[in-house]
JSON list of C-alpha atoms in Angstrom, two decimals:
[
{"chain": "E", "resi": 1, "resn": "MET", "atom": "CA", "xyz": [85.50, 82.46, 135.53]},
{"chain": "E", "resi": 2, "resn": "GLN", "atom": "CA", "xyz": [82.75, 85.00, 135.83]},
{"chain": "E", "resi": 3, "resn": "LEU", "atom": "CA", "xyz": [81.76, 87.68, 133.35]},
{"chain": "E", "resi": 4, "resn": "LYS", "atom": "CA", "xyz": [81.08, 91.17, 134.64]},
{"chain": "E", "resi": 5, "resn": "LYS", "atom": "CA", "xyz": [77.48, 92.30, 135.06]},
{"chain": "E", "resi": 6, "resn": "TYR", "atom": "CA", "xyz": [78.35, 94.95, 132.48]},
{"chain": "E", "resi": 7, "resn": "THR", "atom": "CA", "xyz": [78.81, 92.22, 129.86]},
{"chain": "E", "resi": 8, "resn": "ASP", "atom": "CA", "xyz": [75.68, 90.38, 130.99]},
{"chain": "E", "resi": 9, "resn": "TYR", "atom": "CA", "xyz": [73.63, 93.57, 130.73]},
{"chain": "E", "resi": 10, "resn": "ALA", "atom": "CA", "xyz": [75.13, 94.39, 127.32]},
{"chain": "E", "resi": 11, "resn": "LEU", "atom": "CA", "xyz": [73.99, 91.00, 126.03]},
{"chain": "E", "resi": 12, "resn": "ARG", "atom": "CA", "xyz": [70.52, 91.61, 127.52]},
{"chain": "E", "resi": 13, "resn": "VAL", "atom": "CA", "xyz": [70.31, 95.01, 125.79]},
{"chain": "E", "resi": 14, "resn": "LEU", "atom": "CA", "xyz": [71.21, 93.38, 122.47]},
{"chain": "E", "resi": 15, "resn": "MET", "atom": "CA", "xyz": [68.65, 90.62, 123.02]},
{"chain": "E", "resi": 16, "resn": "PHE", "atom": "CA", "xyz": [65.97, 93.17, 123.95]},
{"chain": "E", "resi": 17, "resn": "ALA", "atom": "CA", "xyz": [66.70, 95.36, 120.91]},
{"chain": "E", "resi": 18, "resn": "GLY", "atom": "CA", "xyz": [66.81, 92.27, 118.69]},
{"chain": "E", "resi": 19, "resn": "SER", "atom": "CA", "xyz": [63.41, 91.16, 120.00]},
{"chain": "E", "resi": 20, "resn": "LYS", "atom": "CA", "xyz": [61.68, 94.34, 118.87]},
{"chain": "E", "resi": 21, "resn": "GLU", "atom": "CA", "xyz": [59.61, 93.78, 115.75]},
{"chain": "E", "resi": 22, "resn": "GLY", "atom": "CA", "xyz": [60.05, 95.60, 112.48]},
{"chain": "E", "resi": 23, "resn": "GLY", "atom": "CA", "xyz": [63.00, 97.69, 113.59]},
{"chain": "E", "resi": 24, "resn": "ALA", "atom": "CA", "xyz": [60.97, 99.33, 116.36]},
{"chain": "E", "resi": 25, "resn": "LEU", "atom": "CA", "xyz": [63.06, 101.38, 118.76]},
{"chain": "E", "resi": 26, "resn": "ALA", "atom": "CA", "xyz": [63.76, 100.26, 122.30]},
{"chain": "E", "resi": 27, "resn": "ASN", "atom": "CA", "xyz": [64.33, 102.82, 125.01]},
{"chain": "E", "resi": 28, "resn": "LYS", "atom": "CA", "xyz": [66.35, 102.94, 128.20]},
{"chain": "E", "resi": 29, "resn": "LYS", "atom": "CA", "xyz": [63.29, 103.21, 130.43]},
{"chain": "E", "resi": 30, "resn": "GLU", "atom": "CA", "xyz": [61.63, 100.04, 129.17]},
{"chain": "E", "resi": 31, "resn": "ILE", "atom": "CA", "xyz": [64.90, 98.07, 129.26]},
{"chain": "E", "resi": 32, "resn": "SER", "atom": "CA", "xyz": [65.49, 99.33, 132.78]},
{"chain": "E", "resi": 33, "resn": "GLU", "atom": "CA", "xyz": [62.03, 98.23, 133.90]},
{"chain": "E", "resi": 34, "resn": "VAL", "atom": "CA", "xyz": [62.26, 94.78, 132.32]},
{"chain": "E", "resi": 35, "resn": "PHE", "atom": "CA", "xyz": [65.70, 93.89, 133.68]},
{"chain": "E", "resi": 36, "resn": "HIS", "atom": "CA", "xyz": [65.71, 96.04, 136.85]},
{"chain": "E", "resi": 37, "resn": "ILE", "atom": "CA", "xyz": [68.89, 97.86, 135.83]},
{"chain": "E", "resi": 38, "resn": "SER", "atom": "CA", "xyz": [69.39, 101.54, 136.60]},
{"chain": "E", "resi": 39, "resn": "GLU", "atom": "CA", "xyz": [68.93, 103.85, 133.62]},
{"chain": "E", "resi": 40, "resn": "ASN", "atom": "CA", "xyz": [72.24, 105.51, 134.48]},
{"chain": "E", "resi": 41, "resn": "HIS", "atom": "CA", "xyz": [74.10, 102.20, 134.24]},
{"chain": "E", "resi": 42, "resn": "LEU", "atom": "CA", "xyz": [72.23, 101.32, 131.04]},
{"chain": "E", "resi": 43, "resn": "GLY", "atom": "CA", "xyz": [73.32, 104.64, 129.56]},
{"chain": "E", "resi": 44, "resn": "LYS", "atom": "CA", "xyz": [76.98, 103.63, 129.92]},
{"chain": "E", "resi": 45, "resn": "ILE", "atom": "CA", "xyz": [76.32, 100.22, 128.38]},
{"chain": "E", "resi": 46, "resn": "ILE", "atom": "CA", "xyz": [74.33, 101.69, 125.50]},
{"chain": "E", "resi": 47, "resn": "HIS", "atom": "CA", "xyz": [77.09, 104.22, 124.87]},
{"chain": "E", "resi": 48, "resn": "GLU", "atom": "CA", "xyz": [79.67, 101.41, 124.67]},
{"chain": "E", "resi": 49, "resn": "LEU", "atom": "CA", "xyz": [77.47, 99.25, 122.39]},
{"chain": "E", "resi": 50, "resn": "SER", "atom": "CA", "xyz": [76.99, 102.27, 120.15]},
{"chain": "E", "resi": 51, "resn": "ARG", "atom": "CA", "xyz": [80.71, 103.01, 120.12]},
{"chain": "E", "resi": 52, "resn": "LEU", "atom": "CA", "xyz": [81.33, 99.40, 119.06]},
{"chain": "E", "resi": 53, "resn": "GLY", "atom": "CA", "xyz": [78.85, 99.81, 116.19]},
{"chain": "E", "resi": 54, "resn": "LEU", "atom": "CA", "xyz": [76.43, 97.20, 117.53]},
{"chain": "E", "resi": 55, "resn": "ILE", "atom": "CA", "xyz": [73.50, 99.54, 118.11]},
{"chain": "E", "resi": 56, "resn": "GLU", "atom": "CA", "xyz": [72.29, 102.83, 116.70]},
{"chain": "E", "resi": 57, "resn": "THR", "atom": "CA", "xyz": [71.04, 105.54, 119.01]},
{"chain": "E", "resi": 58, "resn": "ILE", "atom": "CA", "xyz": [68.33, 107.92, 117.91]},
{"chain": "E", "resi": 59, "resn": "ARG", "atom": "CA", "xyz": [68.05, 111.07, 120.01]},
{"chain": "E", "resi": 60, "resn": "GLY", "atom": "CA", "xyz": [64.95, 113.02, 120.83]},
{"chain": "E", "resi": 61, "resn": "ARG", "atom": "CA", "xyz": [61.58, 112.57, 122.45]},
{"chain": "E", "resi": 62, "resn": "SER", "atom": "CA", "xyz": [60.63, 109.56, 120.35]},
{"chain": "E", "resi": 63, "resn": "GLY", "atom": "CA", "xyz": [64.21, 108.27, 120.13]},
{"chain": "E", "resi": 64, "resn": "GLY", "atom": "CA", "xyz": [65.72, 105.07, 121.36]},
{"chain": "E", "resi": 65, "resn": "ILE", "atom": "CA", "xyz": [68.04, 102.33, 120.20]},
{"chain": "E", "resi": 66, "resn": "ARG", "atom": "CA", "xyz": [68.01, 99.58, 117.62]},
{"chain": "E", "resi": 67, "resn": "LEU", "atom": "CA", "xyz": [70.52, 97.06, 116.35]},
{"chain": "E", "resi": 68, "resn": "ALA", "atom": "CA", "xyz": [73.02, 98.52, 113.90]},
{"chain": "E", "resi": 69, "resn": "GLU", "atom": "CA", "xyz": [73.54, 95.11, 112.28]},
{"chain": "E", "resi": 70, "resn": "ALA", "atom": "CA", "xyz": [71.36, 92.11, 111.58]},
{"chain": "E", "resi": 71, "resn": "PRO", "atom": "CA", "xyz": [71.30, 89.69, 114.54]},
{"chain": "E", "resi": 72, "resn": "ARG", "atom": "CA", "xyz": [72.97, 87.02, 112.37]},
{"chain": "E", "resi": 73, "resn": "ASP", "atom": "CA", "xyz": [75.97, 89.36, 111.99]},
{"chain": "E", "resi": 74, "resn": "ILE", "atom": "CA", "xyz": [76.53, 89.97, 115.72]},
{"chain": "E", "resi": 75, "resn": "ASN", "atom": "CA", "xyz": [78.90, 87.33, 117.07]},
{"chain": "E", "resi": 76, "resn": "ILE", "atom": "CA", "xyz": [78.53, 86.62, 120.80]},
{"chain": "E", "resi": 77, "resn": "GLY", "atom": "CA", "xyz": [82.22, 85.78, 121.32]},
{"chain": "E", "resi": 78, "resn": "SER", "atom": "CA", "xyz": [83.20, 89.12, 119.81]},
{"chain": "E", "resi": 79, "resn": "VAL", "atom": "CA", "xyz": [80.74, 90.98, 122.04]},
{"chain": "E", "resi": 80, "resn": "VAL", "atom": "CA", "xyz": [82.07, 89.30, 125.18]},
{"chain": "E", "resi": 81, "resn": "ARG", "atom": "CA", "xyz": [85.68, 90.03, 124.20]},
{"chain": "E", "resi": 82, "resn": "ALA", "atom": "CA", "xyz": [84.80, 93.69, 123.56]},
{"chain": "E", "resi": 83, "resn": "MET", "atom": "CA", "xyz": [82.92, 94.16, 126.83]},
{"chain": "E", "resi": 84, "resn": "GLU", "atom": "CA", "xyz": [85.40, 92.44, 129.17]},
{"chain": "E", "resi": 85, "resn": "ASP", "atom": "CA", "xyz": [88.64, 94.25, 129.98]},
{"chain": "E", "resi": 86, "resn": "ASN", "atom": "CA", "xyz": [90.79, 91.22, 130.79]},
{"chain": "E", "resi": 87, "resn": "PHE", "atom": "CA", "xyz": [90.79, 87.46, 130.96]},
{"chain": "E", "resi": 88, "resn": "HIS", "atom": "CA", "xyz": [93.55, 87.01, 133.51]},
{"chain": "E", "resi": 89, "resn": "LEU", "atom": "CA", "xyz": [92.16, 83.93, 135.21]},
{"chain": "E", "resi": 90, "resn": "LEU", "atom": "CA", "xyz": [95.17, 83.67, 137.49]},
{"chain": "E", "resi": 91, "resn": "GLU", "atom": "CA", "xyz": [97.94, 85.97, 138.63]},
{"chain": "E", "resi": 92, "resn": "CYS", "atom": "CA", "xyz": [100.36, 84.31, 136.19]},
{"chain": "E", "resi": 93, "resn": "PHE", "atom": "CA", "xyz": [98.24, 85.34, 133.18]},
{"chain": "E", "resi": 94, "resn": "ASP", "atom": "CA", "xyz": [99.45, 88.91, 133.77]},
{"chain": "E", "resi": 95, "resn": "CYS", "atom": "CA", "xyz": [103.20, 88.82, 133.22]},
{"chain": "E", "resi": 96, "resn": "GLY", "atom": "CA", "xyz": [103.67, 92.18, 134.92]},
{"chain": "E", "resi": 97, "resn": "SER", "atom": "CA", "xyz": [102.24, 91.11, 138.27]},
{"chain": "E", "resi": 98, "resn": "SER", "atom": "CA", "xyz": [103.02, 87.41, 138.56]},
{"chain": "E", "resi": 99, "resn": "TYR", "atom": "CA", "xyz": [104.98, 86.55, 141.68]},
{"chain": "E", "resi": 100, "resn": "CYS", "atom": "CA", "xyz": [104.15, 82.85, 141.90]},
{"chain": "E", "resi": 101, "resn": "VAL", "atom": "CA", "xyz": [107.28, 80.72, 142.30]},
{"chain": "E", "resi": 102, "resn": "LEU", "atom": "CA", "xyz": [105.64, 77.91, 140.30]},
{"chain": "E", "resi": 103, "resn": "THR", "atom": "CA", "xyz": [105.15, 79.99, 137.13]},
{"chain": "E", "resi": 104, "resn": "PRO", "atom": "CA", "xyz": [108.24, 78.71, 135.25]},
{"chain": "E", "resi": 105, "resn": "ALA", "atom": "CA", "xyz": [107.17, 75.05, 135.57]},
{"chain": "E", "resi": 106, "resn": "CYS", "atom": "CA", "xyz": [103.43, 75.24, 136.17]},
{"chain": "E", "resi": 107, "resn": "ARG", "atom": "CA", "xyz": [101.10, 73.42, 133.78]},
{"chain": "E", "resi": 108, "resn": "LEU", "atom": "CA", "xyz": [97.93, 74.92, 135.25]},
{"chain": "E", "resi": 109, "resn": "LYS", "atom": "CA", "xyz": [98.40, 78.07, 133.20]},
{"chain": "E", "resi": 110, "resn": "GLN", "atom": "CA", "xyz": [98.43, 76.04, 129.95]},
{"chain": "E", "resi": 111, "resn": "ALA", "atom": "CA", "xyz": [95.33, 74.09, 131.00]},
{"chain": "E", "resi": 112, "resn": "LEU", "atom": "CA", "xyz": [93.47, 77.30, 131.75]},
{"chain": "E", "resi": 113, "resn": "HIS", "atom": "CA", "xyz": [94.62, 78.88, 128.47]},
{"chain": "E", "resi": 114, "resn": "GLU", "atom": "CA", "xyz": [93.14, 75.86, 126.66]},
{"chain": "E", "resi": 115, "resn": "ALA", "atom": "CA", "xyz": [89.93, 76.13, 128.68]},
{"chain": "E", "resi": 116, "resn": "LEU", "atom": "CA", "xyz": [89.62, 79.84, 127.86]},
{"chain": "E", "resi": 117, "resn": "ALA", "atom": "CA", "xyz": [90.21, 79.12, 124.17]},
{"chain": "E", "resi": 118, "resn": "ALA", "atom": "CA", "xyz": [87.49, 76.44, 124.28]},
{"chain": "E", "resi": 119, "resn": "PHE", "atom": "CA", "xyz": [85.13, 78.89, 126.02]},
{"chain": "E", "resi": 120, "resn": "PHE", "atom": "CA", "xyz": [85.58, 81.40, 123.20]},
{"chain": "E", "resi": 121, "resn": "GLN", "atom": "CA", "xyz": [85.40, 78.73, 120.53]},
{"chain": "E", "resi": 122, "resn": "VAL", "atom": "CA", "xyz": [81.89, 77.89, 121.78]},
{"chain": "E", "resi": 123, "resn": "LEU", "atom": "CA", "xyz": [80.83, 81.55, 122.05]},
{"chain": "E", "resi": 124, "resn": "ASP", "atom": "CA", "xyz": [82.23, 82.27, 118.59]},
{"chain": "E", "resi": 125, "resn": "GLY", "atom": "CA", "xyz": [79.82, 79.65, 117.25]},
{"chain": "E", "resi": 126, "resn": "TYR", "atom": "CA", "xyz": [76.81, 81.73, 118.34]},
{"chain": "E", "resi": 127, "resn": "THR", "atom": "CA", "xyz": [75.27, 84.87, 116.92]},
{"chain": "E", "resi": 128, "resn": "LEU", "atom": "CA", "xyz": [72.62, 87.09, 118.39]},
{"chain": "E", "resi": 129, "resn": "GLU", "atom": "CA", "xyz": [70.19, 85.43, 115.97]},
{"chain": "E", "resi": 130, "resn": "ASP", "atom": "CA", "xyz": [70.89, 82.09, 117.65]},
{"chain": "E", "resi": 131, "resn": "LEU", "atom": "CA", "xyz": [70.03, 83.61, 121.04]},
{"chain": "E", "resi": 132, "resn": "LEU", "atom": "CA", "xyz": [66.79, 84.97, 119.60]},
{"chain": "E", "resi": 133, "resn": "ASP", "atom": "CA", "xyz": [65.54, 81.80, 117.91]},
{"chain": "E", "resi": 134, "resn": "ASN", "atom": "CA", "xyz": [62.81, 81.59, 120.56]},
{"chain": "E", "resi": 135, "resn": "ARG", "atom": "CA", "xyz": [61.91, 85.25, 120.00]},
{"chain": "E", "resi": 136, "resn": "GLY", "atom": "CA", "xyz": [58.19, 84.73, 120.72]},
{"chain": "E", "resi": 137, "resn": "GLU", "atom": "CA", "xyz": [58.85, 83.31, 124.17]},
{"chain": "E", "resi": 138, "resn": "LEU", "atom": "CA", "xyz": [61.44, 86.01, 124.92]},
{"chain": "E", "resi": 139, "resn": "ARG", "atom": "CA", "xyz": [59.00, 88.73, 123.82]},
{"chain": "E", "resi": 140, "resn": "LYS", "atom": "CA", "xyz": [56.37, 87.41, 126.24]},
{"chain": "E", "resi": 141, "resn": "LEU", "atom": "CA", "xyz": [58.86, 87.28, 129.11]},
{"chain": "E", "resi": 142, "resn": "MET", "atom": "CA", "xyz": [59.95, 90.85, 128.39]},
{"chain": "E", "resi": 143, "resn": "GLY", "atom": "CA", "xyz": [56.38, 92.10, 128.02]},
{"chain": "E", "resi": 144, "resn": "LEU", "atom": "CA", "xyz": [56.79, 92.96, 124.36]},
{"chain": "E", "resi": 145, "resn": "SER", "atom": "CA", "xyz": [53.91, 90.96, 122.91]}
]
């Protein structure tokens, strides 16, 4: 299983915004420079994170983004679920397009369902605050200190 870059970048945006001190605003340009992501692509990600209520956007010359919730209230499993559009690990996960002759008796599907549930159980145990517990080191790596 592989998450989309879109999800990866969304998590990076949240980590960057959560690493800013005292509610300082982050902006697209600095995030783009730190992670080498196009500003255009970041704009789409920021729009989606804002739509989900995870970040606030402040318009204008001195605008930017900041977390809309405390990092302890942002669940990583929920973010991943919101950013990914499907978790069809195999053809048979999508009932509308499964043509595998083994589907009626196959146990692989059940094993993968259990694995996916375990994956989310782990992610659901983490918040953004957990990912930022080494905030000082992250700030240095992102050039924020």
